[in-house]
């Protein structure tokens, strides 16, 4: 079990949480470079929107209660970080 956890950590890379305004700026800056934006909605009582993208091997994500004004490439059932 511990070996599987270590393997997962090594393959996960760097994950950075940023605020929604910064996520929009980063996404717009790198959109023409071919980044992919993934969106998911989670929560039963209070809904939260989670957005993620990968740039130069770093995964950026943000969480917000309101939908962002971004073009989303994929809708995911759930995202785990």
Tab-separated table of N, CA and C in Angstrom, residues 35-75:
chain	number	residue	atom	x	y	z
A	35	UNK	N	-3.809	24.674	-24.305
A	35	UNK	CA	-4.137	24.071	-23.012
A	35	UNK	C	-5.570	23.544	-23.023
A	36	UNK	N	-5.834	22.618	-22.143
A	36	UNK	CA	-7.158	22.024	-21.994
A	36	UNK	C	-7.683	22.408	-20.619
A	37	UNK	N	-8.919	22.893	-20.576
A	37	UNK	CA	-9.546	23.268	-19.307
A	37	UNK	C	-10.627	22.245	-18.978
A	38	UNK	N	-10.555	21.714	-17.758
A	38	UNK	CA	-11.521	20.729	-17.286
A	38	UNK	C	-12.328	21.367	-16.164
A	39	UNK	N	-13.637	21.123	-16.178
A	39	UNK	CA	-14.564	21.701	-15.199
A	39	UNK	C	-15.358	20.581	-14.548
A	40	UNK	N	-15.623	20.738	-13.274
A	40	UNK	CA	-16.443	19.788	-12.548
A	40	UNK	C	-17.260	20.535	-11.505
A	41	UNK	N	-18.448	20.037	-11.224
A	41	UNK	CA	-19.283	20.597	-10.163
A	41	UNK	C	-19.400	19.534	-9.082
A	42	UNK	N	-19.140	19.934	-7.838
A	42	UNK	CA	-19.250	18.986	-6.738
A	42	UNK	C	-20.034	19.612	-5.603
A	43	UNK	N	-20.447	18.772	-4.689
A	43	UNK	CA	-21.214	19.243	-3.541
A	43	UNK	C	-22.688	18.952	-3.696
A	44	UNK	N	-23.303	18.564	-2.602
A	44	UNK	CA	-24.728	18.250	-2.613
A	44	UNK	C	-25.535	19.465	-2.179
A	45	UNK	N	-25.182	20.040	-1.059
A	45	UNK	CA	-25.922	21.186	-0.536
A	45	UNK	C	-25.390	22.483	-1.126
A	46	UNK	N	-24.103	22.686	-1.010
A	46	UNK	CA	-23.504	23.892	-1.600
A	46	UNK	C	-22.627	23.467	-2.775
A	47	UNK	N	-23.013	23.884	-3.940
A	47	UNK	CA	-22.292	23.527	-5.163
A	47	UNK	C	-21.004	24.329	-5.265
A	48	UNK	N	-19.954	23.677	-5.710
A	48	UNK	CA	-18.716	24.396	-5.998
A	48	UNK	C	-18.199	23.942	-7.352
A	49	UNK	N	-17.713	24.893	-8.094
A	49	UNK	CA	-17.153	24.637	-9.413
A	49	UNK	C	-15.644	24.494	-9.259
A	50	UNK	N	-15.086	23.466	-9.866
A	50	UNK	CA	-13.646	23.235	-9.835
A	50	UNK	C	-13.149	23.266	-11.274
A	51	UNK	N	-12.119	24.058	-11.508
A	51	UNK	CA	-11.499	24.181	-12.826
A	51	UNK	C	-10.042	23.780	-12.711
A	52	UNK	N	-9.531	23.086	-13.718
A	52	UNK	CA	-8.128	22.692	-13.712
A	52	UNK	C	-7.553	22.719	-15.119
A	53	UNK	N	-6.256	22.957	-15.195
A	53	UNK	CA	-5.522	22.917	-16.453
A	53	UNK	C	-4.062	22.619	-16.151
A	54	UNK	N	-3.355	22.117	-17.127
A	54	UNK	CA	-1.931	21.845	-16.973
A	54	UNK	C	-1.114	22.712	-17.913
A	55	UNK	N	-0.079	23.353	-17.367
A	55	UNK	CA	0.787	24.220	-18.162
A	55	UNK	C	2.233	23.906	-17.789
A	56	UNK	N	3.017	23.501	-18.775
A	56	UNK	CA	4.439	23.197	-18.572
A	56	UNK	C	4.662	22.204	-17.431
A	57	UNK	N	3.793	21.203	-17.322
A	57	UNK	CA	3.950	20.169	-16.307
A	57	UNK	C	3.426	20.516	-14.929
A	58	UNK	N	2.848	21.685	-14.781
A	58	UNK	CA	2.278	22.098	-13.499
A	58	UNK	C	0.763	22.138	-13.640
A	59	UNK	N	0.059	21.539	-12.689
A	59	UNK	CA	-1.404	21.536	-12.705
A	59	UNK	C	-1.889	22.711	-11.869
A	60	UNK	N	-2.705	23.560	-12.480
A	60	UNK	CA	-3.322	24.689	-11.785
A	60	UNK	C	-4.802	24.384	-11.615
A	61	UNK	N	-5.347	24.728	-10.443
A	61	UNK	CA	-6.783	24.556	-10.257
A	61	UNK	C	-7.322	25.653	-9.358
A	62	UNK	N	-8.628	25.856	-9.471
A	62	UNK	CA	-9.311	26.800	-8.589
A	62	UNK	C	-10.687	26.253	-8.260
A	63	UNK	N	-11.218	26.712	-7.145
A	63	UNK	CA	-12.563	26.355	-6.707
A	63	UNK	C	-13.342	27.641	-6.496
A	64	UNK	N	-14.594	27.630	-6.910
A	64	UNK	CA	-15.429	28.810	-6.755
A	64	UNK	C	-16.890	28.392	-6.638
A	65	UNK	N	-17.695	29.254	-6.050
A	65	UNK	CA	-19.121	28.957	-5.927
A	65	UNK	C	-19.896	29.357	-7.176
A	66	UNK	N	-19.285	30.172	-8.019
A	66	UNK	CA	-19.956	30.612	-9.245
A	66	UNK	C	-19.200	30.118	-10.467
A	67	UNK	N	-19.930	29.889	-11.540
A	67	UNK	CA	-19.320	29.438	-12.781
A	67	UNK	C	-18.477	30.558	-13.379
A	68	UNK	N	-17.284	30.212	-13.875
A	68	UNK	CA	-16.400	31.200	-14.485
A	68	UNK	C	-16.747	31.394	-15.958
A	69	UNK	N	-16.408	32.562	-16.473
A	69	UNK	CA	-16.665	32.850	-17.889
A	69	UNK	C	-15.479	32.363	-18.722
A	70	UNK	N	-15.371	31.043	-18.837
A	70	UNK	CA	-14.307	30.398	-19.600
A	70	UNK	C	-14.906	29.364	-20.536
A	71	UNK	N	-14.252	29.144	-21.648
A	71	UNK	CA	-14.626	28.041	-22.519
A	71	UNK	C	-13.993	26.779	-21.951
A	72	UNK	N	-14.824	25.802	-21.638
A	72	UNK	CA	-14.364	24.562	-21.017
A	72	UNK	C	-14.258	23.490	-22.093
A	73	UNK	N	-13.167	22.720	-22.060
A	73	UNK	CA	-12.958	21.661	-23.045
A	73	UNK	C	-13.586	20.339	-22.626
A	74	UNK	N	-13.566	20.047	-21.331
A	74	UNK	CA	-14.120	18.796	-20.829
A	74	UNK	C	-14.890	19.040	-19.543
A	75	UNK	N	-16.017	18.322	-19.401
A	75	UNK	CA	-16.780	18.307	-18.156
A	75	UNK	C	-16.498	16.974	-17.478
